[in-house]
PDB file of C-alpha atoms in Angstrom:
ATOM      1  CA  MET A 186       5.522 -14.404  34.495  1.00 29.00           C
ATOM      2  CA  THR A 187       3.205 -11.899  32.821  1.00 34.00           C
ATOM      3  CA  SER A 188       3.277  -8.180  33.039  1.00 38.00           C
ATOM      4  CA  GLY A 189       0.376  -6.156  34.356  1.00 43.00           C
ATOM      5  CA  ARG A 190       1.272  -3.199  32.144  1.00 48.00           C
ATOM      6  CA  GLN A 191      -1.626  -1.860  30.081  1.00 52.00           C
ATOM      7  CA  TRP A 192      -0.407  -0.681  26.656  1.00 54.00           C
ATOM      8  CA  PRO A 193      -2.318   2.180  25.096  1.00 57.00           C
ATOM      9  CA  PRO A 194      -4.906   1.345  22.464  1.00 60.00           C
ATOM     10  CA  VAL A 195      -3.955   1.653  18.798  1.00 61.00           C
ATOM     11  CA  SER A 196      -6.288   4.548  18.066  1.00 70.00           C
ATOM     12  CA  THR A 197      -6.833   4.062  14.419  1.00 88.00           C
ATOM     13  CA  PHE A 198      -8.950   4.203  11.289  1.00 96.00           C
ATOM     14  CA  SER A 199      -8.265   1.765   8.489  1.00 98.00           C
ATOM     15  CA  ILE A 200      -9.682   0.232   5.293  1.00 99.00           C
ATOM     16  CA  VAL A 201      -9.218  -3.467   4.400  1.00 99.00           C
ATOM     17  CA  ALA A 202     -10.158  -4.337   0.763  1.00 99.00           C
ATOM     18  CA  TYR A 203     -10.069  -6.714  -2.159  1.00 99.00           C
ATOM     19  CA  ASP A 204      -9.661  -5.416  -5.676  1.00 97.00           C
ATOM     20  CA  ARG A 205     -11.848  -7.469  -8.064  1.00 96.00           C
ATOM     21  CA  ALA A 206     -10.071  -6.099 -11.118  1.00 93.00           C
ATOM     22  CA  THR A 207      -6.623  -7.405 -10.113  1.00 94.00           C
ATOM     23  CA  GLY A 208      -7.158  -9.849  -7.251  1.00 97.00           C
ATOM     24  CA  ASP A 209      -4.966  -7.595  -5.079  1.00 98.00           C
ATOM     25  CA  LEU A 210      -5.644  -7.401  -1.262  1.00 99.00           C
ATOM     26  CA  GLY A 211      -4.647  -4.416   0.798  1.00 98.00           C
ATOM     27  CA  ILE A 212      -4.926  -2.333   3.891  1.00 99.00           C
ATOM     28  CA  ALA A 213      -4.382   1.402   4.483  1.00 99.00           C
ATOM     29  CA  VAL A 214      -4.222   2.787   7.982  1.00 98.00           C
ATOM     30  CA  GLN A 215      -3.579   5.987   9.939  1.00 96.00           C
ATOM     31  CA  SER A 216      -3.124   6.373  13.731  1.00 94.00           C
ATOM     32  CA  LYS A 217      -2.028   8.576  16.555  1.00 92.00           C
ATOM     33  CA  PHE A 218       0.396   5.766  17.375  1.00 92.00           C
ATOM     34  CA  LEU A 219       4.033   5.207  16.528  1.00 94.00           C
ATOM     35  CA  ALA A 220       4.732   2.953  13.506  1.00 95.00           C
ATOM     36  CA  VAL A 221       1.158   1.675  13.031  1.00 96.00           C
ATOM     37  CA  GLY A 222       2.331  -0.266  10.002  1.00 96.00           C
ATOM     38  CA  ALA A 223       4.274  -2.630  12.210  1.00 96.00           C
ATOM     39  CA  VAL A 224       1.126  -3.561  14.188  1.00 96.00           C
ATOM     40  CA  VAL A 225      -2.124  -3.221  12.315  1.00 97.00           C
ATOM     41  CA  PRO A 226      -1.895  -4.521   8.694  1.00 98.00           C
ATOM     42  CA  TRP A 227      -1.546  -8.125   7.727  1.00 98.00           C
ATOM     43  CA  ALA A 228      -2.186  -9.663   4.294  1.00 99.00           C
ATOM     44  CA  ARG A 229      -1.315 -12.755   2.128  1.00 99.00           C
ATOM     45  CA  ALA A 230      -1.801 -12.899  -1.571  1.00 98.00           C
ATOM     46  CA  GLY A 231      -4.632 -15.248  -2.671  1.00 98.00           C
ATOM     47  CA  VAL A 232      -5.768 -15.531   0.892  1.00 99.00           C
ATOM     48  CA  GLY A 233      -6.928 -12.329   2.533  1.00 99.00           C
ATOM     49  CA  ALA A 234      -6.136  -9.164   4.590  1.00 99.00           C
ATOM     50  CA  VAL A 235      -6.566  -8.187   8.201  1.00 99.00           C
ATOM     51  CA  ALA A 236      -6.479  -5.108  10.228  1.00 98.00           C
ATOM     52  CA  THR A 237      -6.161  -5.530  13.948  1.00 96.00           C
ATOM     53  CA  GLN A 238      -6.456  -2.469  16.160  1.00 94.00           C
ATOM     54  CA  ALA A 239      -7.729  -0.777  19.334  1.00 89.00           C
ATOM     55  CA  TRP A 240      -6.484  -3.002  22.239  1.00 87.00           C
ATOM     56  CA  CYS A 241      -5.163  -5.173  19.486  1.00 86.00           C
ATOM     57  CA  ASP A 242      -3.970  -8.667  19.575  1.00 90.00           C
ATOM     58  CA  THR A 243      -1.311  -8.863  16.808  1.00 92.00           C
ATOM     59  CA  SER A 244      -1.789 -12.706  16.653  1.00 93.00           C
ATOM     60  CA  HIS A 245      -5.206 -11.989  15.103  1.00 95.00           C
ATOM     61  CA  GLY A 246      -3.334 -11.141  11.811  1.00 97.00           C
ATOM     62  CA  PRO A 247      -1.486 -14.418  11.145  1.00 97.00           C
ATOM     63  CA  ARG A 248      -4.278 -16.464  12.754  1.00 97.00           C
ATOM     64  CA  GLY A 249      -6.929 -14.911  10.591  1.00 98.00           C
ATOM     65  CA  LEU A 250      -4.880 -15.409   7.509  1.00 99.00           C
ATOM     66  CA  ASP A 251      -4.229 -19.071   8.377  1.00 98.00           C
ATOM     67  CA  LEU A 252      -7.971 -19.650   8.865  1.00 98.00           C
ATOM     68  CA  MET A 253      -8.791 -18.063   5.480  1.00 99.00           C
ATOM     69  CA  ALA A 254      -5.993 -20.059   3.842  1.00 98.00           C
ATOM     70  CA  GLY A 255      -7.669 -23.117   5.186  1.00 98.00           C
ATOM     71  CA  GLY A 256     -10.961 -22.288   3.485  1.00 98.00           C
ATOM     72  CA  ALA A 257     -12.744 -20.036   6.066  1.00 98.00           C
ATOM     73  CA  SER A 258     -14.523 -16.945   4.849  1.00 98.00           C
ATOM     74  CA  ALA A 259     -13.577 -13.573   6.323  1.00 98.00           C
ATOM     75  CA  GLY A 260     -16.671 -13.781   8.559  1.00 98.00           C
ATOM     76  CA  GLU A 261     -15.892 -17.277   9.707  1.00 98.00           C
ATOM     77  CA  ALA A 262     -12.301 -16.533  10.502  1.00 98.00           C
ATOM     78  CA  LEU A 263     -13.294 -13.304  12.342  1.00 97.00           C
ATOM     79  CA  ALA A 264     -15.777 -15.191  14.438  1.00 96.00           C
ATOM     80  CA  ALA A 265     -13.204 -17.849  15.273  1.00 95.00           C
ATOM     81  CA  ILE A 266     -10.520 -15.550  16.512  1.00 94.00           C
ATOM     82  CA  ILE A 267     -12.977 -13.201  18.356  1.00 91.00           C
ATOM     83  CA  GLY A 268     -14.488 -16.198  20.142  1.00 79.00           C
ATOM     84  CA  THR A 269     -11.230 -17.265  21.624  1.00 74.00           C
ATOM     85  CA  GLY A 270      -9.051 -15.521  24.264  1.00 69.00           C
ATOM     86  CA  GLU A 271      -9.653 -12.595  26.571  1.00 77.00           C
ATOM     87  CA  GLY A 272     -10.220  -8.921  26.012  1.00 82.00           C
ATOM     88  CA  HIS A 273     -12.265  -9.211  22.777  1.00 88.00           C
ATOM     89  CA  GLU A 274     -14.693  -6.657  24.148  1.00 90.00           C
ATOM     90  CA  ARG A 275     -11.948  -3.938  23.702  1.00 91.00           C
ATOM     91  CA  ARG A 276     -10.657  -5.078  20.299  1.00 93.00           C
ATOM     92  CA  GLN A 277     -11.448  -4.047  16.715  1.00 96.00           C
ATOM     93  CA  VAL A 278     -10.645  -6.254  13.684  1.00 97.00           C
ATOM     94  CA  GLY A 279     -11.480  -5.985   9.968  1.00 98.00           C
ATOM     95  CA  MET A 280     -10.961  -8.735   7.414  1.00 99.00           C
ATOM     96  CA  VAL A 281     -11.574  -9.461   3.778  1.00 99.00           C
ATOM     97  CA  ASP A 282     -10.884 -12.741   1.979  1.00 99.00           C
ATOM     98  CA  ALA A 283      -9.726 -13.420  -1.584  1.00 98.00           C
ATOM     99  CA  HIS A 284     -13.314 -13.749  -2.753  1.00 98.00           C
ATOM    100  CA  GLY A 285     -14.144 -10.203  -1.645  1.00 98.00           C
ATOM    101  CA  ARG A 286     -16.163 -11.237   1.384  1.00 98.00           C
ATOM    102  CA  ALA A 287     -15.597  -8.655   4.210  1.00 99.00           C
ATOM    103  CA  ALA A 288     -16.263  -8.618   7.871  1.00 98.00           C
ATOM    104  CA  SER A 289     -15.598  -6.245  10.810  1.00 98.00           C
ATOM    105  CA  TYR A 290     -15.854  -6.493  14.551  1.00 97.00           C
ATOM    106  CA  THR A 291     -15.914  -3.644  17.109  1.00 96.00           C
ATOM    107  CA  GLY A 292     -15.950  -4.720  20.764  1.00 94.00           C
ATOM    108  CA  PRO A 293     -18.509  -2.990  23.032  1.00 93.00           C
ATOM    109  CA  ASP A 294     -15.742  -1.514  25.133  1.00 92.00           C
ATOM    110  CA  ALA A 295     -13.498  -0.375  22.233  1.00 91.00           C
ATOM    111  CA  PRO A 296     -12.428   3.259  22.936  1.00 90.00           C
ATOM    112  CA  ALA A 297     -15.045   5.665  21.587  1.00 92.00           C
ATOM    113  CA  TRP A 298     -16.005   6.722  18.991  1.00 94.00           C
ATOM    114  CA  ALA A 299     -15.637   3.243  17.515  1.00 96.00           C
ATOM    115  CA  GLY A 300     -17.436   1.467  14.722  1.00 97.00           C
ATOM    116  CA  SER A 301     -17.216   0.015  11.222  1.00 97.00           C
ATOM    117  CA  ILE A 302     -18.829  -0.190   7.830  1.00 98.00           C
ATOM    118  CA  VAL A 303     -18.833  -3.374   5.686  1.00 98.00           C
ATOM    119  CA  GLY A 304     -19.282  -2.914   1.968  1.00 98.00           C
ATOM    120  CA  ASP A 305     -18.773  -4.966  -1.254  1.00 97.00           C
ATOM    121  CA  GLY A 306     -15.251  -6.096  -0.988  1.00 98.00           C
ATOM    122  CA  PHE A 307     -14.155  -3.862   1.772  1.00 99.00           C
ATOM    123  CA  CYS A 308     -14.588  -2.746   5.366  1.00 99.00           C
ATOM    124  CA  CYS A 309     -13.746   0.526   7.124  1.00 99.00           C
ATOM    125  CA  GLN A 310     -13.204   0.658  10.931  1.00 98.00           C
ATOM    126  CA  GLY A 311     -11.856   3.008  13.482  1.00 96.00           C
ATOM    127  CA  ASN A 312     -11.696   3.908  17.170  1.00 95.00           C
ATOM    128  CA  ILE A 313     -11.029   7.079  19.163  1.00 93.00           C
ATOM    129  CA  LEU A 314     -12.499   8.822  16.155  1.00 95.00           C
ATOM    130  CA  THR A 315     -14.233  12.193  16.089  1.00 94.00           C
ATOM    131  CA  GLY A 316     -17.388  10.392  15.128  1.00 96.00           C
ATOM    132  CA  PRO A 317     -19.068   7.997  12.696  1.00 97.00           C
ATOM    133  CA  GLU A 318     -18.682  10.516   9.882  1.00 97.00           C
ATOM    134  CA  VAL A 319     -15.009   9.393   9.563  1.00 97.00           C
ATOM    135  CA  ILE A 320     -15.769   5.839   8.363  1.00 98.00           C
ATOM    136  CA  HIS A 321     -18.785   7.008   6.257  1.00 98.00           C
ATOM    137  CA  ALA A 322     -16.508   9.425   4.478  1.00 98.00           C
ATOM    138  CA  MET A 323     -13.901   6.629   3.924  1.00 98.00           C
ATOM    139  CA  ALA A 324     -16.440   4.263   2.466  1.00 98.00           C
ATOM    140  CA  LYS A 325     -17.910   6.881   0.181  1.00 98.00           C
ATOM    141  CA  ALA A 326     -14.436   7.868  -1.106  1.00 98.00           C
ATOM    142  CA  TYR A 327     -13.398   4.303  -1.694  1.00 98.00           C
ATOM    143  CA  ARG A 328     -16.580   3.555  -3.679  1.00 97.00           C
ATOM    144  CA  SER A 329     -16.447   6.685  -5.742  1.00 96.00           C
ATOM    145  CA  THR A 330     -12.731   6.988  -6.461  1.00 93.00           C
ATOM    146  CA  THR A 331     -11.362   5.751  -9.797  1.00 88.00           C
ATOM    147  CA  GLY A 332      -7.820   4.791 -10.503  1.00 84.00           C
ATOM    148  CA  SER A 333      -5.449   2.210  -9.088  1.00 89.00           C
ATOM    149  CA  PHE A 334      -6.269   0.148  -6.019  1.00 95.00           C
ATOM    150  CA  ALA A 335      -3.510   1.937  -3.956  1.00 94.00           C
ATOM    151  CA  HIS A 336      -4.946   5.292  -5.079  1.00 92.00           C
ATOM    152  CA  ARG A 337      -8.476   4.263  -3.855  1.00 96.00           C
ATOM    153  CA  LEU A 338      -7.119   3.055  -0.515  1.00 98.00           C
ATOM    154  CA  LEU A 339      -5.338   6.362   0.001  1.00 96.00           C
ATOM    155  CA  ALA A 340      -8.463   8.280  -1.057  1.00 96.00           C
ATOM    156  CA  ALA A 341     -10.290   6.533   1.763  1.00 98.00           C
ATOM    157  CA  LEU A 342      -7.640   7.576   4.273  1.00 97.00           C
ATOM    158  CA  GLU A 343      -7.601  11.156   3.134  1.00 97.00           C
ATOM    159  CA  ALA A 344     -11.425  11.344   3.264  1.00 98.00           C
ATOM    160  CA  GLY A 345     -11.406   9.962   6.809  1.00 97.00           C
ATOM    161  CA  GLN A 346      -8.843  12.500   7.923  1.00 96.00           C
ATOM    162  CA  ALA A 347     -10.675  15.379   6.214  1.00 96.00           C
ATOM    163  CA  ALA A 348     -13.890  14.220   8.083  1.00 96.00           C
ATOM    164  CA  GLY A 349     -12.131  14.454  11.530  1.00 94.00           C
ATOM    165  CA  GLY A 350      -9.942  11.321  11.729  1.00 91.00           C
ATOM    166  CA  ASP A 351      -8.422  10.206  14.972  1.00 88.00           C
ATOM    167  CA  SER A 352      -9.592  12.569  17.693  1.00 89.00           C
ATOM    168  CA  ARG A 353      -6.075  12.585  19.187  1.00 89.00           C
ATOM    169  CA  GLY A 354      -4.430  13.693  15.963  1.00 90.00           C
ATOM    170  CA  GLN A 355      -1.975  12.170  13.501  1.00 94.00           C
ATOM    171  CA  GLN A 356       1.339  10.352  13.784  1.00 95.00           C
ATOM    172  CA  SER A 357       1.832   7.376  11.424  1.00 97.00           C
ATOM    173  CA  ALA A 358       0.318   5.714   8.422  1.00 98.00           C
ATOM    174  CA  ALA A 359       0.868   2.703   6.193  1.00 98.00           C
ATOM    175  CA  ILE A 360      -0.285   0.926   3.130  1.00 99.00           C
ATOM    176  CA  LEU A 361       0.163  -2.840   2.385  1.00 98.00           C
ATOM    177  CA  VAL A 362      -0.938  -4.309  -0.974  1.00 98.00           C
ATOM    178  CA  VAL A 363      -0.217  -7.992  -1.793  1.00 98.00           C
ATOM    179  CA  ARG A 364      -0.200  -9.749  -5.145  1.00 97.00           C
ATOM    180  CA  GLU A 365       1.145 -13.102  -6.241  1.00 96.00           C
ATOM    181  CA  LYS A 366       4.800 -12.552  -6.979  1.00 94.00           C
ATOM    182  CA  GLY A 367       4.168  -8.882  -6.784  1.00 92.00           C
ATOM    183  CA  GLY A 368       7.237  -8.002  -4.716  1.00 91.00           C
ATOM    184  CA  PHE A 369      10.674  -6.800  -5.973  1.00 84.00           C
ATOM    185  CA  LEU A 370      11.595  -9.019  -8.934  1.00 81.00           C
ATOM    186  CA  GLY A 371       8.773 -11.412  -8.003  1.00 88.00           C
ATOM    187  CA  GLY A 372      10.456 -12.720  -4.851  1.00 93.00           C
ATOM    188  CA  ASN A 373       7.399 -12.380  -2.642  1.00 96.00           C
ATOM    189  CA  ASP A 374       3.838 -11.075  -2.575  1.00 97.00           C
ATOM    190  CA  ARG A 375       4.447  -7.564  -1.143  1.00 96.00           C
ATOM    191  CA  TYR A 376       3.552  -5.439  -4.104  1.00 96.00           C
ATOM    192  CA  ILE A 377       3.344  -2.145  -2.039  1.00 97.00           C
ATOM    193  CA  ASP A 378       4.556  -2.099   1.599  1.00 98.00           C
ATOM    194  CA  LEU A 379       5.260   1.524   2.619  1.00 98.00           C
ATOM    195  CA  ARG A 380       5.197   3.061   6.075  1.00 98.00           C
ATOM    196  CA  VAL A 381       5.419   6.473   7.623  1.00 98.00           C
ATOM    197  CA  ASP A 382       6.328   5.804  11.184  1.00 97.00           C
ATOM    198  CA  ASP A 383       6.344   9.346  12.711  1.00 96.00           C
ATOM    199  CA  HIS A 384       5.301  12.420  10.845  1.00 97.00           C
ATOM    200  CA  PRO A 385       3.065  15.481  11.482  1.00 94.00           C
ATOM    201  CA  ARG A 386       1.126  14.779   8.263  1.00 96.00           C
ATOM    202  CA  PRO A 387       1.634  11.028   7.703  1.00 96.00           C
ATOM    203  CA  ILE A 388      -1.119  10.556   5.091  1.00 96.00           C
ATOM    204  CA  GLU A 389       0.380  13.302   2.869  1.00 95.00           C
ATOM    205  CA  GLU A 390       3.782  11.680   3.228  1.00 96.00           C
ATOM    206  CA  LEU A 391       2.441   8.213   2.471  1.00 97.00           C
ATOM    207  CA  ARG A 392       0.906   9.505  -0.772  1.00 93.00           C
ATOM    208  CA  ARG A 393       4.327  10.951  -1.736  1.00 93.00           C
ATOM    209  CA  LEU A 394       5.904   7.506  -1.076  1.00 95.00           C
ATOM    210  CA  VAL A 395       3.249   5.770  -3.187  1.00 93.00           C
ATOM    211  CA  MET A 396       3.991   8.111  -6.051  1.00 86.00           C
ATOM    212  CA  LEU A 397       7.746   7.220  -5.746  1.00 89.00           C
ATOM    213  CA  HIS A 398       6.756   3.526  -5.635  1.00 90.00           C
ATOM    214  CA  ARG A 399       4.972   3.942  -8.986  1.00 85.00           C
ATOM    215  CA  VAL A 400       8.096   5.640 -10.469  1.00 82.00           C
ATOM    216  CA  TYR A 401      10.447   2.969  -9.323  1.00 82.00           C
ATOM    217  CA  PHE A 402       8.526  -0.216  -9.360  1.00 82.00           C
ATOM    218  CA  GLN A 403       5.347   0.026 -11.544  1.00 78.00           C
ATOM    219  CA  THR A 404       5.479  -0.143 -15.298  1.00 74.00           C
ATOM    220  CA  ASP A 405       2.461   0.901 -17.401  1.00 73.00           C
ATOM    221  CA  GLU A 406       2.075   0.003 -21.013  1.00 78.00           C
ATOM    222  CA  ALA A 407       1.285   3.557 -21.746  1.00 74.00           C
ATOM    223  CA  ASP A 408       4.808   4.467 -20.646  1.00 82.00           C
ATOM    224  CA  LEU A 409       6.576   2.383 -23.315  1.00 88.00           C
ATOM    225  CA  VAL A 410       7.924   3.573 -26.607  1.00 92.00           C
ATOM    226  CA  VAL A 411       9.781   2.034 -29.503  1.00 93.00           C
ATOM    227  CA  PRO A 412      12.808   4.242 -30.232  1.00 92.00           C
ATOM    228  CA  ASP A 413      13.230   5.634 -33.670  1.00 92.00           C
ATOM    229  CA  GLU A 414      16.451   7.152 -34.984  1.00 90.00           C
ATOM    230  CA  ALA A 415      15.625  10.605 -33.599  1.00 93.00           C
ATOM    231  CA  LEU A 416      15.027   9.224 -30.131  1.00 94.00           C
ATOM    232  CA  LEU A 417      18.194   7.148 -30.258  1.00 92.00           C
ATOM    233  CA  ALA A 418      20.166  10.270 -31.173  1.00 93.00           C
ATOM    234  CA  THR A 419      18.628  12.193 -28.269  1.00 95.00           C
ATOM    235  CA  ILE A 420      19.405   9.289 -25.848  1.00 95.00           C
ATOM    236  CA  ARG A 421      23.011   9.134 -27.193  1.00 95.00           C
ATOM    237  CA  ARG A 422      23.492  12.834 -26.637  1.00 95.00           C
ATOM    238  CA  GLN A 423      22.081  12.640 -23.093  1.00 96.00           C
ATOM    239  CA  LEU A 424      24.141   9.551 -22.200  1.00 95.00           C
ATOM    240  CA  ILE A 425      27.287  11.399 -23.273  1.00 94.00           C
ATOM    241  CA  ALA A 426      26.298  14.284 -21.126  1.00 94.00           C
ATOM    242  CA  THR A 427      25.870  12.020 -18.108  1.00 94.00           C
ATOM    243  CA  GLY A 428      29.158  10.219 -18.674  1.00 94.00           C
ATOM    244  CA  ASP A 429      27.571   6.881 -19.435  1.00 93.00           C
ATOM    245  CA  LEU A 430      28.556   6.773 -23.054  1.00 92.00           C
ATOM    246  CA  THR A 431      32.158   7.819 -23.136  1.00 85.00           C
ATOM    247  CA  ASP A 432      33.360   6.827 -26.548  1.00 78.00           C
ATOM    248  CA  GLY A 433      30.679   8.689 -28.485  1.00 76.00           C
ATOM    249  CA  THR A 434      29.622   5.670 -30.518  1.00 84.00           C
ATOM    250  CA  ASP A 435      26.343   5.577 -32.354  1.00 86.00           C
ATOM    251  CA  ASP A 436      26.063   1.773 -32.266  1.00 89.00           C
ATOM    252  CA  PRO A 437      22.528   0.969 -30.983  1.00 88.00           C
ATOM    253  CA  ALA A 438      23.796  -1.960 -28.852  1.00 89.00           C
ATOM    254  CA  ALA A 439      26.294   0.295 -27.067  1.00 92.00           C
ATOM    255  CA  ILE A 440      23.733   2.882 -26.502  1.00 92.00           C
ATOM    256  CA  THR A 441      21.295   0.349 -25.041  1.00 91.00           C
ATOM    257  CA  ALA A 442      24.002  -0.975 -22.728  1.00 93.00           C
ATOM    258  CA  ALA A 443      24.819   2.564 -21.533  1.00 94.00           C
ATOM    259  CA  LEU A 444      21.157   3.156 -20.931  1.00 95.00           C
ATOM    260  CA  GLU A 445      20.938   0.013 -18.886  1.00 94.00           C
ATOM    261  CA  ARG A 446      23.969   1.230 -16.724  1.00 94.00           C
ATOM    262  CA  PHE A 447      22.233   4.536 -16.174  1.00 95.00           C
ATOM    263  CA  ALA A 448      18.922   2.919 -15.193  1.00 93.00           C
ATOM    264  CA  GLY A 449      20.784   0.592 -12.752  1.00 92.00           C
ATOM    265  CA  ARG A 450      22.429   3.501 -11.067  1.00 94.00           C
ATOM    266  CA  GLU A 451      19.091   5.228 -10.693  1.00 91.00           C
ATOM    267  CA  ASN A 452      17.461   2.087  -9.226  1.00 89.00           C
ATOM    268  CA  LEU A 453      15.200   1.810 -12.331  1.00 90.00           C
ATOM    269  CA  GLU A 454      16.146  -1.859 -13.207  1.00 87.00           C
ATOM    270  CA  SER A 455      12.549  -2.969 -12.965  1.00 83.00           C
ATOM    271  CA  ARG A 456      11.614  -0.651 -15.838  1.00 88.00           C
ATOM    272  CA  LEU A 457      14.182  -2.176 -18.252  1.00 90.00           C
ATOM    273  CA  ARG A 458      12.790  -4.123 -21.196  1.00 89.00           C
ATOM    274  CA  ASP A 459      14.125  -6.898 -23.436  1.00 90.00           C
ATOM    275  CA  ASP A 460      11.546  -6.462 -26.231  1.00 92.00           C
ATOM    276  CA  GLY A 461      12.998  -3.319 -27.973  1.00 90.00           C
ATOM    277  CA  GLN A 462      10.734  -0.874 -26.081  1.00 92.00           C
ATOM    278  CA  ILE A 463      11.978   1.748 -23.644  1.00 93.00           C
ATOM    279  CA  ASP A 464      10.161   2.950 -20.584  1.00 90.00           C
ATOM    280  CA  THR A 465       9.676   6.725 -20.806  1.00 89.00           C
ATOM    281  CA  VAL A 466      10.191   7.075 -17.020  1.00 88.00           C
ATOM    282  CA  ILE A 467      13.851   6.075 -17.599  1.00 91.00           C
ATOM    283  CA  LEU A 468      14.022   8.708 -20.358  1.00 93.00           C
ATOM    284  CA  GLU A 469      12.612  11.376 -18.001  1.00 88.00           C
ATOM    285  CA  PHE A 470      15.253  10.507 -15.454  1.00 90.00           C
ATOM    286  CA  LEU A 471      17.969  10.645 -18.183  1.00 94.00           C
ATOM    287  CA  ARG A 472      16.714  13.980 -19.533  1.00 92.00           C
ATOM    288  CA  ASN A 473      16.899  15.466 -16.066  1.00 90.00           C
ATOM    289  CA  ALA A 474      20.306  13.921 -15.332  1.00 93.00           C
ATOM    290  CA  ALA A 475      21.563  15.500 -18.635  1.00 94.00           C
ATOM    291  CA  GLY A 476      20.421  18.915 -17.636  1.00 92.00           C
ATOM    292  CA  GLU A 477      17.714  19.020 -20.205  1.00 90.00           C
ATOM    293  CA  GLY A 478      14.682  18.620 -17.906  1.00 70.00           C
TER     294      GLY A 478
END
């Protein structure tokens, strides 16, 4: 038995992209819809990324990824899924494959204003927007912004919102970036998977979460130092202040073990090193915990 209920369209603007510098694939999305991150973004490392929206068929995500995994380009996969099933005239889908080929579809009956832009390695699409200026602003921001892939995706969302965004307002936002073994401790490909399910300013909140993600899970070579005697003395003093070094020893091995305990308590395990270097983000946390920040 099927239900005759008509669910509301996922009024959304999104960017789907491939980062040629890293091979990462990602989606960033904002919507006047609860928990858009549970519906729109789909991605698989080394394969592709999909945003399915408007009167969305969530099966388009895994089906599109399976087709691209089988060798189809983004355009071929998109044509295959749009050409099957009912209701495609009201749907909107954007895709990019692991070669940077992008494709986007907006059905003629997708809720207005609706449309898309396809560029080199990305596509921007949206529906129930204030106008075409939204996706044009997104594309311009993505092309012109420097920095990390996640930063460029967020810049596109912010530009789209500044240009008018979803005509019904804001509610939720999400970012999904996949990378081979990019998840926590390399266990999966979900390098960044952050969602703001219900918030008056979801894009601002999403940026805050992305910044926290960088602190907890992303190590930059520029953040690493080799400790000298003066730094070890500072770390020793601060670990005594936090209660992690209780015997007051100046043994480097004991200081290192205490620093590892501190990092574990602060959920900074991914920033620990075994090559004699120390991540300065851990030291910043330690300095604040010791009351010296």
